[in-house]
Structures are given as C-alpha cells and as structure tokens.
Short mmCIF file of C-alpha atoms and ligand atoms in Angstrom, two decimals:
data_model
loop_
_atom_site.label_atom_id
_atom_site.label_comp_id
_atom_site.label_asym_id
_atom_site.label_seq_id
_atom_site.Cartn_x
_atom_site.Cartn_y
_atom_site.Cartn_z
CA MET A 1476 5.02 2.73 -3.25
CA PRO A 1477 8.38 3.09 -1.50
CA ALA A 1478 10.99 1.84 -3.94
CA THR A 1479 13.72 1.07 -1.47
CA LYS A 1480 14.58 -0.17 1.97
CA ARG A 1481 16.52 1.74 4.59
CA LYS A 1482 19.50 -0.59 4.79
CA THR A 1483 20.49 0.20 1.18
CA LYS A 1484 21.37 3.76 2.25
CA THR A 1485 24.98 2.82 3.04
CA GLN A 1486 25.90 1.80 -0.54
CA PRO A 1487 28.11 4.31 -2.43
CA PRO A 1488 26.17 6.32 -5.01
CA ASN A 1489 27.13 6.90 -8.64
CA ASP A 1490 29.28 10.06 -8.63
CA THR A 1491 28.63 10.91 -12.28
CA VAL A 1492 24.89 11.00 -11.70
CA LEU A 1493 25.34 13.01 -8.52
CA ALA A 1494 27.47 15.57 -10.36
CA LEU A 1495 24.82 15.89 -13.08
CA ALA A 1496 22.12 16.41 -10.44
CA LYS A 1497 24.24 19.01 -8.69
CA ASN A 1498 24.82 20.97 -11.90
CA ASN A 1499 21.11 21.00 -12.69
CA LYS A 1500 19.80 21.47 -9.16
CA HIS A 1501 18.88 25.14 -9.39
CA ALA A 1502 17.10 24.85 -12.75
CA LEU A 1503 15.25 21.68 -11.75
CA ARG A 1504 14.04 23.06 -8.43
CA GLU A 1505 12.85 26.32 -9.92
CA ALA A 1506 11.02 24.66 -12.80
CA LEU A 1507 9.40 21.94 -10.68
CA LEU A 1508 8.21 24.23 -7.90
CA ALA A 1509 6.67 26.69 -10.39
CA TRP A 1510 5.01 23.87 -12.32
CA PHE A 1511 3.65 22.24 -9.16
CA ALA A 1512 2.21 25.54 -7.92
CA GLN A 1513 0.27 25.88 -11.17
CA PHE A 1514 -0.62 22.33 -12.18
CA GLN A 1515 -0.93 20.17 -9.06
CA ARG A 1516 -4.15 18.16 -8.91
CA PRO A 1517 -6.64 19.21 -6.26
CA LEU A 1518 -6.66 16.15 -3.98
CA PRO A 1519 -8.53 15.84 -0.69
CA TRP A 1520 -5.34 15.41 1.38
CA ARG A 1521 -3.78 18.53 -0.12
CA VAL A 1522 -6.16 20.95 1.63
CA SER A 1523 -3.89 20.95 4.68
CA THR A 1524 -0.44 19.89 5.82
CA ASP A 1525 -1.74 18.31 9.02
CA PRO A 1526 0.71 15.41 9.66
CA TYR A 1527 -2.13 13.02 10.47
CA ARG A 1528 -3.82 13.58 7.10
CA VAL A 1529 -0.51 13.50 5.22
CA TRP A 1530 0.33 10.21 6.91
CA ILE A 1531 -3.04 8.56 6.21
CA SER A 1532 -2.91 9.59 2.54
CA GLU A 1533 0.67 8.40 2.07
CA ILE A 1534 -0.10 4.99 3.56
CA MET A 1535 -3.25 4.60 1.48
CA LEU A 1536 -1.40 5.63 -1.69
CA GLN A 1537 1.12 2.83 -1.25
CA GLN A 1538 -0.10 0.05 -3.57
CA THR A 1539 -3.32 1.92 -4.47
CA GLN A 1540 -4.23 4.35 -7.27
CA VAL A 1541 -5.01 7.99 -6.46
CA GLU A 1542 -8.56 7.85 -7.83
CA ARG A 1543 -9.37 4.89 -5.62
CA VAL A 1544 -7.81 6.44 -2.54
CA LYS A 1545 -9.84 9.68 -2.70
CA ASP A 1546 -13.10 8.25 -1.32
CA TYR A 1547 -11.38 5.98 1.18
CA PHE A 1548 -9.33 8.88 2.52
CA THR A 1549 -12.36 11.14 2.94
CA ALA A 1550 -14.37 8.43 4.71
CA PHE A 1551 -11.44 7.43 6.92
CA VAL A 1552 -10.67 10.92 8.24
CA LEU A 1553 -14.38 11.53 8.75
CA ARG A 1554 -14.61 8.41 10.90
CA PHE A 1555 -11.24 8.97 12.64
CA PRO A 1556 -10.64 12.76 12.46
CA THR A 1557 -7.50 12.76 14.63
CA VAL A 1558 -4.71 10.43 15.63
CA LYS A 1559 -6.35 10.16 19.05
CA ASP A 1560 -9.61 8.96 17.49
CA LEU A 1561 -7.70 6.38 15.47
CA ALA A 1562 -5.78 5.12 18.51
CA ALA A 1563 -8.98 4.84 20.56
CA ALA A 1564 -10.85 2.85 17.90
CA PRO A 1565 -10.95 -0.96 18.02
CA LEU A 1566 -8.70 -2.50 15.36
CA ALA A 1567 -11.76 -4.25 13.90
CA ASP A 1568 -13.30 -0.83 13.09
CA VAL A 1569 -10.11 0.31 11.38
CA LEU A 1570 -9.95 -2.88 9.32
CA SER A 1571 -13.55 -2.46 8.34
CA MET A 1572 -12.86 1.08 7.04
CA TRP A 1573 -9.94 -0.40 5.09
CA ARG A 1574 -12.13 -3.01 3.47
CA GLY A 1575 -11.49 -3.17 -0.29
CA LEU A 1576 -8.15 -1.31 -0.16
CA GLY A 1577 -6.15 -4.51 0.37
CA TYR A 1578 -2.76 -4.90 2.06
CA TYR A 1579 -4.37 -4.87 5.48
CA SER A 1580 -1.01 -4.80 7.26
CA ARG A 1581 -1.02 -1.08 6.39
CA ALA A 1582 -4.17 -0.56 8.47
CA LYS A 1583 -2.79 -2.59 11.36
CA ASN A 1584 0.45 -0.62 11.33
CA LEU A 1585 -1.53 2.66 11.22
CA HIS A 1586 -3.44 1.60 14.29
CA ALA A 1587 -0.27 0.51 16.15
CA ALA A 1588 1.57 3.74 15.25
CA ALA A 1589 -1.43 5.86 16.32
CA SER A 1590 -1.36 4.12 19.72
CA ALA A 1591 2.36 4.85 20.04
CA ILE A 1592 1.86 8.51 19.12
CA VAL A 1593 -0.80 8.82 21.82
CA ASN A 1594 0.85 6.69 24.51
CA VAL A 1595 4.51 7.53 23.96
CA HIS A 1596 4.38 11.01 22.41
CA GLY A 1597 1.39 12.45 24.26
CA GLY A 1598 -0.74 12.61 21.11
CA GLU A 1599 1.75 14.83 19.24
CA PHE A 1600 3.37 13.67 16.01
CA PRO A 1601 7.16 13.34 16.21
CA ARG A 1602 8.35 16.31 14.17
CA ASN A 1603 11.32 14.87 12.29
CA SER A 1604 12.03 11.93 10.02
CA GLN A 1605 14.41 10.14 12.39
CA ALA A 1606 11.81 10.06 15.17
CA LEU A 1607 9.04 9.08 12.73
CA LEU A 1608 11.12 6.12 11.58
CA GLN A 1609 10.70 4.58 15.03
CA LEU A 1610 6.95 4.20 14.47
CA LYS A 1611 5.43 1.04 13.08
CA GLY A 1612 4.86 1.12 9.33
CA PHE A 1613 7.16 4.11 8.77
CA GLY A 1614 9.93 3.41 6.27
CA ARG A 1615 12.28 5.99 4.87
CA TYR A 1616 9.77 7.05 2.21
CA THR A 1617 6.83 7.62 4.59
CA ALA A 1618 8.99 9.36 7.18
CA GLY A 1619 10.41 11.64 4.48
CA ALA A 1620 6.99 12.43 3.06
CA VAL A 1621 5.42 13.32 6.43
CA ALA A 1622 8.49 15.23 7.66
CA SER A 1623 8.86 17.27 4.48
CA ILE A 1624 5.18 18.01 3.78
CA ALA A 1625 3.99 18.54 7.36
CA PHE A 1626 7.14 19.86 9.06
CA GLN A 1627 9.17 21.30 6.15
CA GLU A 1628 12.19 19.12 6.87
CA PRO A 1629 14.37 18.72 3.75
CA ALA A 1630 13.98 14.94 3.98
CA PRO A 1631 14.30 12.95 0.74
CA ILE A 1632 11.70 10.61 -0.70
CA VAL A 1633 12.02 7.96 -3.39
CA ASP A 1634 8.97 6.05 -4.56
CA GLY A 1635 8.24 4.42 -7.91
CA ASN A 1636 7.33 7.75 -9.52
CA VAL A 1637 10.42 9.56 -8.27
CA ALA A 1638 12.69 6.66 -9.25
CA ARG A 1639 11.34 6.78 -12.80
CA VAL A 1640 11.73 10.55 -13.09
CA PHE A 1641 15.33 10.41 -11.84
CA ALA A 1642 16.23 7.46 -14.07
CA ARG A 1643 15.17 9.50 -17.09
CA LEU A 1644 16.35 12.93 -15.99
CA PHE A 1645 19.86 11.65 -15.33
CA ALA A 1646 19.89 8.79 -17.90
CA MET A 1647 20.43 6.17 -15.19
CA ASP A 1648 20.75 3.01 -17.28
CA ALA A 1649 21.19 0.51 -14.44
CA ASP A 1650 19.55 -2.48 -12.83
CA PRO A 1651 16.79 -0.76 -10.78
CA GLN A 1652 17.34 -3.17 -7.89
CA SER A 1653 21.11 -2.81 -7.67
CA PRO A 1654 22.30 -1.31 -4.35
CA THR A 1655 24.33 1.36 -6.15
CA HIS A 1656 21.32 2.48 -8.19
CA VAL A 1657 19.11 2.62 -5.10
CA ALA A 1658 21.78 4.51 -3.15
CA THR A 1659 22.15 6.95 -6.05
CA LEU A 1660 18.39 7.61 -6.16
CA TRP A 1661 18.37 8.49 -2.45
CA ALA A 1662 21.53 10.59 -2.75
CA VAL A 1663 20.03 12.57 -5.65
CA ALA A 1664 16.76 13.01 -3.73
CA SER A 1665 18.70 14.29 -0.68
CA LEU A 1666 20.70 16.70 -2.82
CA LEU A 1667 17.71 18.15 -4.66
CA VAL A 1668 15.32 18.50 -1.73
CA ASP A 1669 17.79 20.55 0.26
CA GLY A 1670 16.31 24.04 -0.12
CA GLU A 1671 13.10 25.97 0.40
CA GLN A 1672 9.66 24.33 0.26
CA PRO A 1673 10.92 20.74 0.67
CA GLY A 1674 7.37 19.40 0.97
CA ASP A 1675 6.24 21.04 -2.27
CA PHE A 1676 9.43 19.96 -4.00
CA ASN A 1677 8.96 16.31 -3.03
CA GLN A 1678 5.34 16.44 -4.10
CA SER A 1679 6.31 18.04 -7.41
CA LEU A 1680 8.55 15.07 -8.22
CA MET A 1681 5.81 12.58 -7.37
CA GLU A 1682 3.25 14.61 -9.30
CA LEU A 1683 5.49 14.81 -12.37
CA GLY A 1684 5.93 11.03 -12.30
CA ALA A 1685 2.21 10.44 -11.85
CA THR A 1686 0.92 12.86 -14.51
CA VAL A 1687 3.68 13.70 -17.03
CA CYS A 1688 6.67 11.37 -16.78
CA THR A 1689 4.42 8.32 -16.85
CA PRO A 1690 5.67 4.72 -17.22
CA LYS A 1691 4.60 4.55 -20.87
CA ASN A 1692 4.57 7.42 -23.37
CA PRO A 1693 5.77 10.26 -21.11
CA SER A 1694 4.40 13.68 -22.13
CA CYS A 1695 7.82 15.23 -22.70
CA LEU A 1696 6.41 18.18 -24.66
CA LEU A 1697 4.49 19.26 -21.54
CA CYS A 1698 7.33 18.57 -19.14
CA PRO A 1699 8.69 21.52 -17.15
CA VAL A 1700 12.18 19.96 -16.95
CA ARG A 1701 12.61 18.65 -20.49
CA THR A 1702 15.52 21.00 -21.22
CA SER A 1703 17.46 19.37 -18.36
CA CYS A 1704 16.43 15.79 -19.18
CA ALA A 1705 19.31 13.56 -20.28
CA ALA A 1706 17.02 10.76 -21.54
CA GLN A 1707 15.08 13.27 -23.66
CA HIS A 1708 18.32 14.64 -25.15
CA GLN A 1709 19.52 11.13 -25.97
CA SER A 1710 16.07 9.98 -27.22
CA ILE A 1711 16.09 7.03 -24.80
CA THR A 1712 13.07 7.88 -22.63
CA HIS A 1713 11.36 4.66 -23.79
CA LEU A 1714 14.31 2.58 -22.55
CA LEU A 1715 14.42 3.99 -19.03
CA PRO A 1716 14.08 2.97 -16.32
CA ARG A 1717 15.15 -0.58 -17.07
CA PRO A 1718 12.42 -3.07 -16.21
CA LYS A 1719 12.66 -4.86 -12.86
CA LYS A 1720 13.24 -8.60 -12.78
CA GLN A 1721 9.94 -10.20 -11.82
CA ALA A 1722 9.92 -12.48 -8.78
CA PRO A 1723 8.49 -15.94 -9.57
CA ARG A 1724 4.79 -16.13 -8.67
CA LYS A 1725 3.48 -18.55 -6.06
CA SER A 1726 0.16 -20.36 -5.96
CA LEU A 1727 -2.04 -20.65 -2.90
CA HIS A 1728 -5.01 -23.02 -2.93
CA LEU A 1729 -7.54 -22.95 -0.10
CA ALA A 1730 -10.50 -25.19 0.67
CA VAL A 1731 -13.20 -22.90 2.08
CA ALA A 1732 -16.03 -24.10 4.33
CA VAL A 1733 -19.43 -22.63 3.45
CA CYS A 1734 -21.45 -23.33 6.63
CA ARG A 1735 -24.95 -21.87 6.82
CA GLN A 1736 -27.48 -21.36 9.57
CA GLY A 1737 -30.54 -19.87 7.87
CA ASP A 1738 -29.22 -16.85 5.97
CA ARG A 1739 -26.18 -16.58 8.24
CA LEU A 1740 -22.71 -17.81 7.34
CA LEU A 1741 -20.04 -19.09 9.70
CA LEU A 1742 -17.14 -16.64 9.64
CA ALA A 1743 -13.91 -16.77 11.60
CA ARG A 1744 -11.24 -14.16 12.30
CA ARG A 1745 -7.71 -15.18 11.36
CA ALA A 1746 -4.90 -15.07 13.88
CA GLU A 1747 -2.70 -11.97 13.82
CA THR A 1748 0.14 -13.35 11.70
CA GLY A 1749 0.45 -14.42 8.08
CA LEU A 1750 -1.60 -13.71 4.98
CA PHE A 1751 -5.03 -12.17 5.71
CA SER A 1752 -4.13 -11.95 9.41
CA GLY A 1753 -6.81 -10.39 11.60
CA LEU A 1754 -9.42 -10.54 8.80
CA TRP A 1755 -12.75 -12.36 8.79
CA GLU A 1756 -13.39 -15.19 6.37
CA MET A 1757 -15.23 -18.43 5.87
CA PRO A 1758 -13.00 -21.00 7.65
CA SER A 1759 -10.39 -22.33 5.26
CA ALA A 1760 -7.44 -24.68 5.00
CA THR A 1761 -4.56 -24.85 2.53
CA VAL A 1762 -4.77 -27.72 0.08
CA THR A 1763 -2.60 -29.15 -2.67
CA SER A 1764 -5.62 -30.04 -4.80
CA GLU A 1765 -9.39 -29.57 -4.86
CA GLN A 1766 -9.85 -33.25 -3.98
CA SER A 1767 -8.06 -32.92 -0.64
CA GLY A 1768 -10.48 -30.17 0.52
CA PRO A 1769 -13.01 -32.35 2.42
CA ALA A 1770 -10.31 -34.11 4.46
CA ARG A 1771 -8.59 -30.82 5.33
CA LEU A 1772 -11.86 -29.14 6.33
CA HIS A 1773 -12.78 -32.15 8.48
CA GLN A 1774 -9.45 -31.71 10.21
CA LEU A 1775 -10.24 -28.03 10.84
CA LEU A 1776 -13.93 -28.28 11.79
CA GLY A 1777 -14.04 -31.61 13.60
CA ALA A 1778 -15.53 -35.03 12.98
CA ASN A 1779 -19.16 -33.79 13.19
CA ALA A 1780 -18.79 -31.64 10.10
CA HIS A 1781 -20.21 -33.04 6.88
CA VAL A 1782 -18.14 -31.69 3.99
CA ALA A 1783 -19.20 -32.14 0.36
CA GLY A 1784 -17.22 -31.60 -2.83
CA ALA A 1785 -16.55 -28.06 -4.04
CA PHE A 1786 -19.50 -26.38 -5.77
CA ALA A 1787 -17.59 -23.34 -7.01
CA THR A 1788 -14.10 -21.92 -7.45
CA VAL A 1789 -13.01 -18.31 -6.98
CA GLU A 1790 -9.71 -17.16 -8.48
CA ARG A 1791 -7.86 -14.00 -7.61
CA THR A 1792 -4.47 -12.58 -8.59
CA LEU A 1793 -2.60 -11.00 -5.70
CA THR A 1794 0.68 -9.11 -6.12
CA HIS A 1795 2.94 -12.13 -5.76
CA ARG A 1796 0.46 -15.00 -5.66
CA ASP A 1797 -2.27 -16.70 -7.63
CA LEU A 1798 -5.04 -17.51 -5.20
CA MET A 1799 -7.64 -20.22 -5.77
CA LEU A 1800 -10.53 -20.78 -3.35
CA PHE A 1801 -12.55 -24.01 -3.55
CA LEU A 1802 -15.95 -23.52 -1.93
CA HIS A 1803 -17.27 -26.60 -0.11
CA PRO A 1804 -20.78 -26.82 1.38
CA VAL A 1805 -20.47 -27.90 5.01
CA THR A 1806 -23.15 -29.03 7.44
CA LEU A 1807 -22.37 -28.48 11.08
CA SER A 1808 -24.46 -29.62 14.02
CA LYS A 1809 -23.18 -26.71 16.13
CA LYS A 1810 -20.73 -23.82 15.97
CA PRO A 1811 -17.18 -24.94 16.84
CA ALA A 1812 -15.94 -23.68 20.20
CA SER A 1813 -12.64 -22.75 18.58
CA LEU A 1814 -10.81 -23.22 15.29
CA HIS A 1815 -7.08 -23.76 14.91
CA GLY A 1816 -5.47 -20.64 13.38
CA TYR A 1817 -8.44 -18.37 14.19
CA LEU A 1818 -9.08 -16.01 17.06
CA GLU A 1819 -12.88 -16.36 17.09
CA CYS A 1820 -15.80 -17.47 14.96
CA ALA A 1821 -19.44 -16.40 14.69
CA TRP A 1822 -22.62 -16.78 12.66
CA VAL A 1823 -22.82 -13.59 10.60
CA ALA A 1824 -25.96 -12.22 8.93
CA PRO A 1825 -25.68 -10.48 5.52
CA HIS A 1826 -26.31 -7.01 7.01
CA GLU A 1827 -23.46 -7.51 9.50
CA LEU A 1828 -20.79 -8.18 6.84
CA ALA A 1829 -20.13 -4.50 6.06
CA ALA A 1830 -18.77 -3.87 9.55
CA LEU A 1831 -16.10 -6.59 9.27
CA GLY A 1832 -12.62 -6.48 7.75
CA ILE A 1833 -12.82 -8.97 4.86
CA SER A 1834 -10.32 -9.38 1.99
CA SER A 1835 -11.57 -8.75 -1.56
CA ALA A 1836 -10.97 -12.39 -2.47
CA MET A 1837 -13.04 -13.65 0.46
CA GLN A 1838 -15.71 -11.04 -0.26
CA ALA A 1839 -16.02 -12.52 -3.76
CA ALA A 1840 -16.23 -16.01 -2.24
CA ILE A 1841 -18.98 -14.90 0.16
CA GLU A 1842 -20.96 -13.35 -2.69
CA ARG A 1843 -20.58 -16.56 -4.67
CA ALA A 1844 -21.66 -18.66 -1.68
CA SER A 1845 -24.64 -16.40 -0.99
CA ALA A 1846 -25.82 -16.71 -4.58
CA PHE A 1847 -25.59 -20.52 -4.53
FE1 SF4 B 2446 10.22 12.49 -18.15
FE2 SF4 B 2446 10.16 13.39 -20.64
FE3 SF4 B 2446 10.23 15.08 -18.59
FE4 SF4 B 2446 12.36 13.65 -19.21
S1 SF4 B 2446 11.40 15.22 -20.49
S2 SF4 B 2446 11.55 14.00 -17.16
S3 SF4 B 2446 11.41 11.72 -19.85
S4 SF4 B 2446 8.56 13.65 -19.09
#
C-alpha cells in the first residue's frame, strides 16, 4: 500500500538520515540486488516487465496479500490481456472480475486510466513517472513502480514494506505520519534507486520487507543488509517503526431489503459515488437502529412495499468502519421503476450473481438471505 501522498514531497527531509543512506548506498545496493536475483519469489507478474501487467499487479497488491492476488491477477490478464481489452470492456465486467478483492475504486480507476491510455495516448503507456501521474489511480508509488520496473526510470517508491525497512535500516525513530519522516523516506528512496537496475532495486526493497524484514520478528540473521542496519546494531528492531496512531473507527448500519420473486432476488446497482459505488446489492438504507429499518425501507421502496422486522444480521469489519446489515423480508407487488441512490434494479437469479460486481459484505448477506 502506498504509504504517502504526493503533497508531502515538499517537506524538508532529515539530513542525518540522508547522510547515513548516502554513506551506505553502494553496500546496500550491491547486497540487495544480489539477494533479489537469488531469492525473489516466482510470482505470476514477474515473468515480464510489460507495463500493463506491472500496473495491474501493483494496483491489486494495494490492500491485498500476495497469495490472494496471484489467482486474481492470472484470471484478470487472461480476461483482459491488454490495456486495449480493458478499455473496451464494460465497467460491469471489470467489477465482476474484481469481485472479492474489495476496494472497488481501484477497479474503477483501472478502467478509467485504461480508457485514457487508449484515447489520449493511442494505446501506448506513458513511459515516465510524471506522465503516469496524470492517469486516474496513479499516485507517486504506482507511478514509480511502473516507471522503474517497466521503463527502468530511477523513480523512487515508498510503500508500507519499504517504509519499515528504511525505518530500521536508518534507525528512524519518528512519528511515521509526520511530514518530515515521510519526506525523508521519499528522499532516501530517491537517493538509493539512482543507479542501474532501478526496477530490480525497488522490488528488492519491497521483497525484503515482505519476506525478511517483516513487521514482527524480522529474520535479521538471513538479512542481506544486516551489517549496514542501524536498528540491528542498536538492538532496537522491535521498536521500529513506531506504530501509527489509529484513526477512530466509524459504524455504518444498513437496513437491507430482501425482496424475492421465486428464486430471484431484487438487486440494485448503486450510484457512482460513495461507499460501494457502482456495485450491485439488495436495496438498502442507512439506519440509526434496527427498529427504524421498516420505515426507512418503506421510504426507499414506496408505499406498496410490505416490510417486516429483520430476520438476520450480518456484521463485517471494513478498514475504517464496522458494518452491520439488518436483513428485512420485503413483499413487493411489482419491481420499482427506479430507486433513489441507485442507477438500476433487476430481479437476479442465483446463476446470474457471479457476473455482477458485489461487495463481500453484501455477498454474505445474499447467502444468508438465500439460506433463509
Ligand atoms: Fe530488517 Fe533486521 Fe535486515 Fe535490519 S537487519 S533491515 S531489521 S531484517
């Protein structure tokens, strides 16, 4: 996951850390490149440096574990082998291939950026990080990853893995969200990547963080850069990086309408903004309590809807929210012509569900409703 935002780039970095990185640059680069050549994991996106495949893998790997991404990546590039295929596909197809990965805005941004690459750049990937940054969904991390791996530009990257490795290598005992710390991470990354094989070097840092310099119990005895590691010398690896301050969690409660017609369920596609935008779901309305569900669903579905009390509850933990879905059986005399907050609605048979983009939480609610 990208650890920083572009605007933090202008903050002054920590000169002491930069000097330490400069003194160790040669040794670090040599050791990491040799180690990566020998020990990198064989991953499906590493068989080529095609910018399209690098891009898809980097976007999928944001917020998602490598093991989980492997199958999704293979299926995705089989279905959309080139950026032109992705741009030509309906967004609904892309969302359906993304189903289960979560953070659907990533898939929507992929689709929008693919269209821009085809329509604005004639189907050719922009070949440098500055031009890539103009595309939807490209932050400094993604632009740096694609530019360095696919086009060998010495563009820096800082994600969670790299930030952890740097914090320990250079004993950076600072608030991980402070602008100076973030600026220092990017300055160190820029300094170190400047040389041959920038793509391999960036990947070696990420790989070290993922497999050796792990969040808990780093394998320092196996580490190719332990002789240069300040945290290892000071025996403070367990203290770094400092933990981030957690943002307070929010709760979201939704009353969900379970409307049936035979074995079909009424599903609606959310409008293109907000949480779960563009995804299919059983029609729902925010509520402050389970008891207010019937009134809110009446408001959404119209006076002809008969809404009963909730028969089940589905709970899910999202990154920053606790989600609770109250499932209400609803009898409808006919399908609504339109629903406020939704682009369309339809009766959907069980075998048609797989083709739709549906969040994991709503998928669990549908399974619960189907079993009822
Ligand atoms: Fe991380 Fe240990 Fe290597 Fe230092 S020596 S970079 S703490 S794995």
